[in-house]
């Protein structure tokens, strides 16, 4: 028959051995579980780092695109400035030509004005001479008319009483030489 005491002892020993093996198994399980968790944590850290690197690469690529866009814009602006400078230089040349033309025309106008003034002075001098000669002529005519009024109609003019006017209107007047 089965001896319960031996059986109990065998079960106790078996139970102790199983407990030891179970404890060792639990210890291996926990150690394995700990390594698994650590490797998962490291893997998630690596994934995070990879995501950060991918984000940084994307960010750098985006910044490169922005820089290329700015460079294109800068080249376009430089070209536009160059075109505007050429246009400005053309306008400055045109203004310089117009300025030279205006100066030439101004000089011609000034020369013409001087010639007009010179001719005007000659005309004024001629007019003054005409006025002077006209005054002299008028004075000579006045004297001539005065002498004509007092001319002697006698065959001799040695009258002791002086010249006698032929006109009876002048009888009351006395002859005087005109000044």
PDB file of C-alpha atoms in Angstrom:
ATOM      1  CA  UNK A   1       0.000   0.000   0.000  1.00  0.00           C
ATOM      2  CA  UNK A   2       0.963   3.258  -0.446  1.00  0.00           C
ATOM      3  CA  UNK A   3       2.513   4.873   2.284  1.00  0.00           C
ATOM      4  CA  UNK A   4       1.052   8.288   2.755  1.00  0.00           C
ATOM      5  CA  UNK A   5       3.929   9.480   4.722  1.00  0.00           C
ATOM      6  CA  UNK A   6       6.342   8.721   1.933  1.00  0.00           C
ATOM      7  CA  UNK A   7       3.985  10.063  -0.552  1.00  0.00           C
ATOM      8  CA  UNK A   8       3.602  13.233   1.442  1.00  0.00           C
ATOM      9  CA  UNK A   9       7.330  13.475   1.799  1.00  0.00           C
ATOM     10  CA  UNK A  10       7.755  12.841  -1.913  1.00  0.00           C
ATOM     11  CA  UNK A  11       5.099  15.419  -2.651  1.00  0.00           C
ATOM     12  CA  UNK A  12       6.733  17.821  -0.226  1.00  0.00           C
ATOM     13  CA  UNK A  13      10.090  17.289  -1.881  1.00  0.00           C
ATOM     14  CA  UNK A  14       8.505  17.507  -5.280  1.00  0.00           C
ATOM     15  CA  UNK A  15       6.661  20.548  -4.158  1.00  0.00           C
ATOM     16  CA  UNK A  16       9.909  22.051  -2.889  1.00  0.00           C
ATOM     17  CA  UNK A  17      11.653  21.194  -6.126  1.00  0.00           C
ATOM     18  CA  UNK A  18       8.722  22.571  -8.098  1.00  0.00           C
ATOM     19  CA  UNK A  19       8.702  25.643  -5.899  1.00  0.00           C
ATOM     20  CA  UNK A  20      12.421  26.095  -6.552  1.00  0.00           C
ATOM     21  CA  UNK A  21      11.915  25.485 -10.253  1.00  0.00           C
ATOM     22  CA  UNK A  22       8.859  27.729 -10.193  1.00  0.00           C
ATOM     23  CA  UNK A  23      10.815  30.431  -8.384  1.00  0.00           C
ATOM     24  CA  UNK A  24      13.657  30.071 -10.857  1.00  0.00           C
ATOM     25  CA  UNK A  25      11.104  30.159 -13.693  1.00  0.00           C
ATOM     26  CA  UNK A  26       9.432  33.246 -12.268  1.00  0.00           C
ATOM     27  CA  UNK A  27      12.849  34.793 -11.807  1.00  0.00           C
ATOM     28  CA  UNK A  28      13.765  33.981 -15.461  1.00  0.00           C
ATOM     29  CA  UNK A  29      10.335  35.212 -16.587  1.00  0.00           C
ATOM     30  CA  UNK A  30      10.728  38.487 -14.717  1.00  0.00           C
ATOM     31  CA  UNK A  31      14.277  38.924 -15.978  1.00  0.00           C
ATOM     32  CA  UNK A  32      13.083  38.211 -19.525  1.00  0.00           C
ATOM     33  CA  UNK A  33      10.115  40.522 -19.075  1.00  0.00           C
ATOM     34  CA  UNK A  34      12.447  43.250 -17.712  1.00  0.00           C
ATOM     35  CA  UNK A  35      14.790  42.838 -20.735  1.00  0.00           C
ATOM     36  CA  UNK A  36      11.799  42.924 -23.032  1.00  0.00           C
ATOM     37  CA  UNK A  37      10.485  46.117 -21.452  1.00  0.00           C
ATOM     38  CA  UNK A  38      13.961  47.692 -21.578  1.00  0.00           C
ATOM     39  CA  UNK A  39      14.344  46.753 -25.251  1.00  0.00           C
ATOM     40  CA  UNK A  40      10.852  48.118 -25.995  1.00  0.00           C
ATOM     41  CA  UNK A  41      11.784  51.345 -24.173  1.00  0.00           C
ATOM     42  CA  UNK A  42      15.043  51.553 -26.133  1.00  0.00           C
ATOM     43  CA  UNK A  43      13.161  50.799 -29.357  1.00  0.00           C
ATOM     44  CA  UNK A  44      10.618  53.541 -28.590  1.00  0.00           C
ATOM     45  CA  UNK A  45      13.491  55.936 -27.764  1.00  0.00           C
ATOM     46  CA  UNK A  46      15.137  54.991 -31.059  1.00  0.00           C
ATOM     47  CA  UNK A  47      11.830  55.536 -32.853  1.00  0.00           C
ATOM     48  CA  UNK A  48      11.462  58.919 -31.133  1.00  0.00           C
ATOM     49  CA  UNK A  49      15.036  59.828 -32.107  1.00  0.00           C
ATOM     50  CA  UNK A  50      14.370  58.642 -35.657  1.00  0.00           C
ATOM     51  CA  UNK A  51      11.177  60.695 -35.746  1.00  0.00           C
ATOM     52  CA  UNK A  52      13.154  63.695 -34.445  1.00  0.00           C
ATOM     53  CA  UNK A  53      15.793  63.135 -37.122  1.00  0.00           C
ATOM     54  CA  UNK A  54      13.120  62.784 -39.807  1.00  0.00           C
ATOM     55  CA  UNK A  55      11.463  65.965 -38.524  1.00  0.00           C
ATOM     56  CA  UNK A  56      14.811  67.791 -38.515  1.00  0.00           C
ATOM     57  CA  UNK A  57      15.565  66.503 -42.044  1.00  0.00           C
ATOM     58  CA  UNK A  58      12.147  67.698 -43.179  1.00  0.00           C
ATOM     59  CA  UNK A  59      12.678  71.020 -41.457  1.00  0.00           C
ATOM     60  CA  UNK A  60      16.144  71.411 -43.031  1.00  0.00           C
ATOM     61  CA  UNK A  61      14.722  70.522 -46.462  1.00  0.00           C
ATOM     62  CA  UNK A  62      11.944  73.060 -45.936  1.00  0.00           C
ATOM     63  CA  UNK A  63      14.521  75.688 -44.932  1.00  0.00           C
ATOM     64  CA  UNK A  64      16.572  74.832 -48.045  1.00  0.00           C
ATOM     65  CA  UNK A  65      13.456  75.364 -50.170  1.00  0.00           C
ATOM     66  CA  UNK A  66      12.848  78.722 -48.460  1.00  0.00           C
ATOM     67  CA  UNK A  67      16.484  79.738 -49.043  1.00  0.00           C
ATOM     68  CA  UNK A  68      16.276  78.700 -52.710  1.00  0.00           C
ATOM     69  CA  UNK A  69      13.063  80.700 -53.053  1.00  0.00           C
ATOM     70  CA  UNK A  70      14.743  83.724 -51.432  1.00  0.00           C
ATOM     71  CA  UNK A  71      17.743  83.312 -53.733  1.00  0.00           C
ATOM     72  CA  UNK A  72      15.466  83.222 -56.804  1.00  0.00           C
ATOM     73  CA  UNK A  73      13.629  86.271 -55.519  1.00  0.00           C
ATOM     74  CA  UNK A  74      16.941  88.041 -54.875  1.00  0.00           C
ATOM     75  CA  UNK A  75      18.112  87.250 -58.421  1.00  0.00           C
ATOM     76  CA  UNK A  76      14.799  88.537 -59.836  1.00  0.00           C
ATOM     77  CA  UNK A  77      15.092  91.707 -57.746  1.00  0.00           C
ATOM     78  CA  UNK A  78      18.703  92.206 -58.838  1.00  0.00           C
ATOM     79  CA  UNK A  79      17.661  91.812 -62.468  1.00  0.00           C
ATOM     80  CA  UNK A  80      14.780  94.263 -61.987  1.00  0.00           C
ATOM     81  CA  UNK A  81      17.105  96.768 -60.312  1.00  0.00           C
ATOM     82  CA  UNK A  82      19.567  96.348 -63.184  1.00  0.00           C
ATOM     83  CA  UNK A  83      16.794  96.927 -65.732  1.00  0.00           C
ATOM     84  CA  UNK A  84      15.609 100.002 -63.844  1.00  0.00           C
ATOM     85  CA  UNK A  85      19.182 101.325 -63.651  1.00  0.00           C
ATOM     86  CA  UNK A  86      19.546 100.906 -67.420  1.00  0.00           C
ATOM     87  CA  UNK A  87      16.232 102.709 -67.935  1.00  0.00           C
ATOM     88  CA  UNK A  88      17.324 105.438 -65.523  1.00  0.00           C
ATOM     89  CA  UNK A  89      20.643 105.826 -67.352  1.00  0.00           C
ATOM     90  CA  UNK A  90      18.760 106.122 -70.645  1.00  0.00           C
ATOM     91  CA  UNK A  91      16.486 108.778 -69.130  1.00  0.00           C
ATOM     92  CA  UNK A  92      19.511 110.610 -67.688  1.00  0.00           C
ATOM     93  CA  UNK A  93      21.123 110.573 -71.138  1.00  0.00           C
ATOM     94  CA  UNK A  94      17.897 111.893 -72.640  1.00  0.00           C
ATOM     95  CA  UNK A  95      17.692 114.602 -69.953  1.00  0.00           C
ATOM     96  CA  UNK A  96      21.363 115.487 -70.563  1.00  0.00           C
ATOM     97  CA  UNK A  97      20.675 115.782 -74.311  1.00  0.00           C
ATOM     98  CA  UNK A  98      17.596 117.921 -73.665  1.00  0.00           C
ATOM     99  CA  UNK A  99      19.589 120.078 -71.245  1.00  0.00           C
ATOM    100  CA  UNK A 100      22.286 120.624 -73.879  1.00  0.00           C
ATOM    101  CA  UNK A 101      19.610 121.459 -76.445  1.00  0.00           C
ATOM    102  CA  UNK A 102      17.940 123.899 -74.017  1.00  0.00           C
ATOM    103  CA  UNK A 103      21.299 125.542 -73.290  1.00  0.00           C
ATOM    104  CA  UNK A 104      22.003 125.909 -77.021  1.00  0.00           C
ATOM    105  CA  UNK A 105      18.552 127.380 -77.629  1.00  0.00           C
ATOM    106  CA  UNK A 106      18.946 129.663 -74.616  1.00  0.00           C
ATOM    107  CA  UNK A 107      22.294 130.861 -75.962  1.00  0.00           C
ATOM    108  CA  UNK A 108      20.707 131.516 -79.362  1.00  0.00           C
ATOM    109  CA  UNK A 109      17.837 133.403 -77.718  1.00  0.00           C
ATOM    110  CA  UNK A 110      20.334 135.421 -75.670  1.00  0.00           C
ATOM    111  CA  UNK A 111      22.365 136.225 -78.802  1.00  0.00           C
ATOM    112  CA  UNK A 112      19.193 137.152 -80.680  1.00  0.00           C
ATOM    113  CA  UNK A 113      18.070 139.319 -77.778  1.00  0.00           C
ATOM    114  CA  UNK A 114      21.441 141.086 -77.785  1.00  0.00           C
ATOM    115  CA  UNK A 115      21.115 141.660 -81.542  1.00  0.00           C
ATOM    116  CA  UNK A 116      17.557 142.953 -81.072  1.00  0.00           C
ATOM    117  CA  UNK A 117      18.808 145.309 -78.343  1.00  0.00           C
ATOM    118  CA  UNK A 118      21.666 146.499 -80.581  1.00  0.00           C
ATOM    119  CA  UNK A 119      19.269 147.148 -83.479  1.00  0.00           C
ATOM    120  CA  UNK A 120      16.816 148.820 -81.083  1.00  0.00           C
ATOM    121  CA  UNK A 121      19.622 151.103 -79.871  1.00  0.00           C
ATOM    122  CA  UNK A 122      20.469 151.929 -83.505  1.00  0.00           C
ATOM    123  CA  UNK A 123      16.786 152.629 -84.184  1.00  0.00           C
ATOM    124  CA  UNK A 124      16.559 154.824 -81.084  1.00  0.00           C
ATOM    125  CA  UNK A 125      19.685 156.724 -82.167  1.00  0.00           C
ATOM    126  CA  UNK A 126      18.256 157.119 -85.683  1.00  0.00           C
ATOM    127  CA  UNK A 127      14.937 158.246 -84.242  1.00  0.00           C
ATOM    128  CA  UNK A 128      16.736 160.787 -82.035  1.00  0.00           C
ATOM    129  CA  UNK A 129      18.659 162.009 -85.107  1.00  0.00           C
ATOM    130  CA  UNK A 130      15.402 162.228 -87.093  1.00  0.00           C
ATOM    131  CA  UNK A 131      13.777 164.169 -84.276  1.00  0.00           C
ATOM    132  CA  UNK A 132      16.775 166.514 -84.096  1.00  0.00           C
ATOM    133  CA  UNK A 133      16.804 167.037 -87.877  1.00  0.00           C
ATOM    134  CA  UNK A 134      13.024 167.481 -87.882  1.00  0.00           C
ATOM    135  CA  UNK A 135      13.312 170.146 -85.188  1.00  0.00           C
ATOM    136  CA  UNK A 136      16.038 171.903 -87.175  1.00  0.00           C
ATOM    137  CA  UNK A 137      13.942 171.640 -90.362  1.00  0.00           C
ATOM    138  CA  UNK A 138      10.877 173.004 -88.585  1.00  0.00           C
ATOM    139  CA  UNK A 139      12.959 175.871 -87.179  1.00  0.00           C
ATOM    140  CA  UNK A 140      14.346 176.655 -90.647  1.00  0.00           C
ATOM    141  CA  UNK A 141      10.828 176.578 -92.118  1.00  0.00           C
ATOM    142  CA  UNK A 142       9.596 178.877 -89.397  1.00  0.00           C
ATOM    143  CA  UNK A 143      12.438 181.310 -90.122  1.00  0.00           C
ATOM    144  CA  UNK A 144      11.829 181.026 -93.879  1.00  0.00           C
ATOM    145  CA  UNK A 145       8.112 181.768 -93.430  1.00  0.00           C
ATOM    146  CA  UNK A 146       8.907 184.702 -91.194  1.00  0.00           C
ATOM    147  CA  UNK A 147      11.379 186.141 -93.719  1.00  0.00           C
ATOM    148  CA  UNK A 148       8.948 185.548 -96.560  1.00  0.00           C
ATOM    149  CA  UNK A 149       6.295 187.544 -94.764  1.00  0.00           C
ATOM    150  CA  UNK A 150       8.737 190.431 -94.401  1.00  0.00           C
ATOM    151  CA  UNK A 151      10.348 190.408 -97.832  1.00  0.00           C
ATOM    152  CA  UNK A 152      10.721 193.692 -99.552  1.00  0.00           C
ATOM    153  CA  UNK A 153       8.711 194.124-102.712  1.00  0.00           C
ATOM    154  CA  UNK A 154      10.282 197.400-103.622  1.00  0.00           C
ATOM    155  CA  UNK A 155      12.895 197.509-106.343  1.00  0.00           C
ATOM    156  CA  UNK A 156      15.337 198.633-103.728  1.00  0.00           C
ATOM    157  CA  UNK A 157      15.314 197.654-100.057  1.00  0.00           C
ATOM    158  CA  UNK A 158      17.470 200.362 -98.677  1.00  0.00           C
ATOM    159  CA  UNK A 159      14.536 202.108 -97.082  1.00  0.00           C
ATOM    160  CA  UNK A 160      15.736 204.255 -94.171  1.00  0.00           C
ATOM    161  CA  UNK A 161      12.671 203.256 -92.225  1.00  0.00           C
ATOM    162  CA  UNK A 162      13.580 199.509 -92.489  1.00  0.00           C
ATOM    163  CA  UNK A 163      11.917 196.777 -94.370  1.00  0.00           C
ATOM    164  CA  UNK A 164       8.276 197.138 -95.091  1.00  0.00           C
ATOM    165  CA  UNK A 165       6.007 194.115 -95.152  1.00  0.00           C
ATOM    166  CA  UNK A 166       4.037 193.549 -98.308  1.00  0.00           C
ATOM    167  CA  UNK A 167       1.162 192.407 -96.203  1.00  0.00           C
ATOM    168  CA  UNK A 168      -0.944 195.135 -94.721  1.00  0.00           C
ATOM    169  CA  UNK A 169      -1.644 192.981 -91.664  1.00  0.00           C
ATOM    170  CA  UNK A 170       1.960 193.373 -90.538  1.00  0.00           C
ATOM    171  CA  UNK A 171       1.924 197.189 -90.595  1.00  0.00           C
ATOM    172  CA  UNK A 172       1.595 197.499 -86.853  1.00  0.00           C
ATOM    173  CA  UNK A 173       4.466 195.026 -86.217  1.00  0.00           C
ATOM    174  CA  UNK A 174       8.190 195.747 -86.145  1.00  0.00           C
ATOM    175  CA  UNK A 175      10.653 193.468 -87.898  1.00  0.00           C
ATOM    176  CA  UNK A 176      13.031 191.532 -85.671  1.00  0.00           C
ATOM    177  CA  UNK A 177      15.462 188.835 -86.704  1.00  0.00           C
ATOM    178  CA  UNK A 178      14.185 185.440 -85.554  1.00  0.00           C
ATOM    179  CA  UNK A 179      16.417 183.736 -83.038  1.00  0.00           C
TER     180      UNK A 179
END
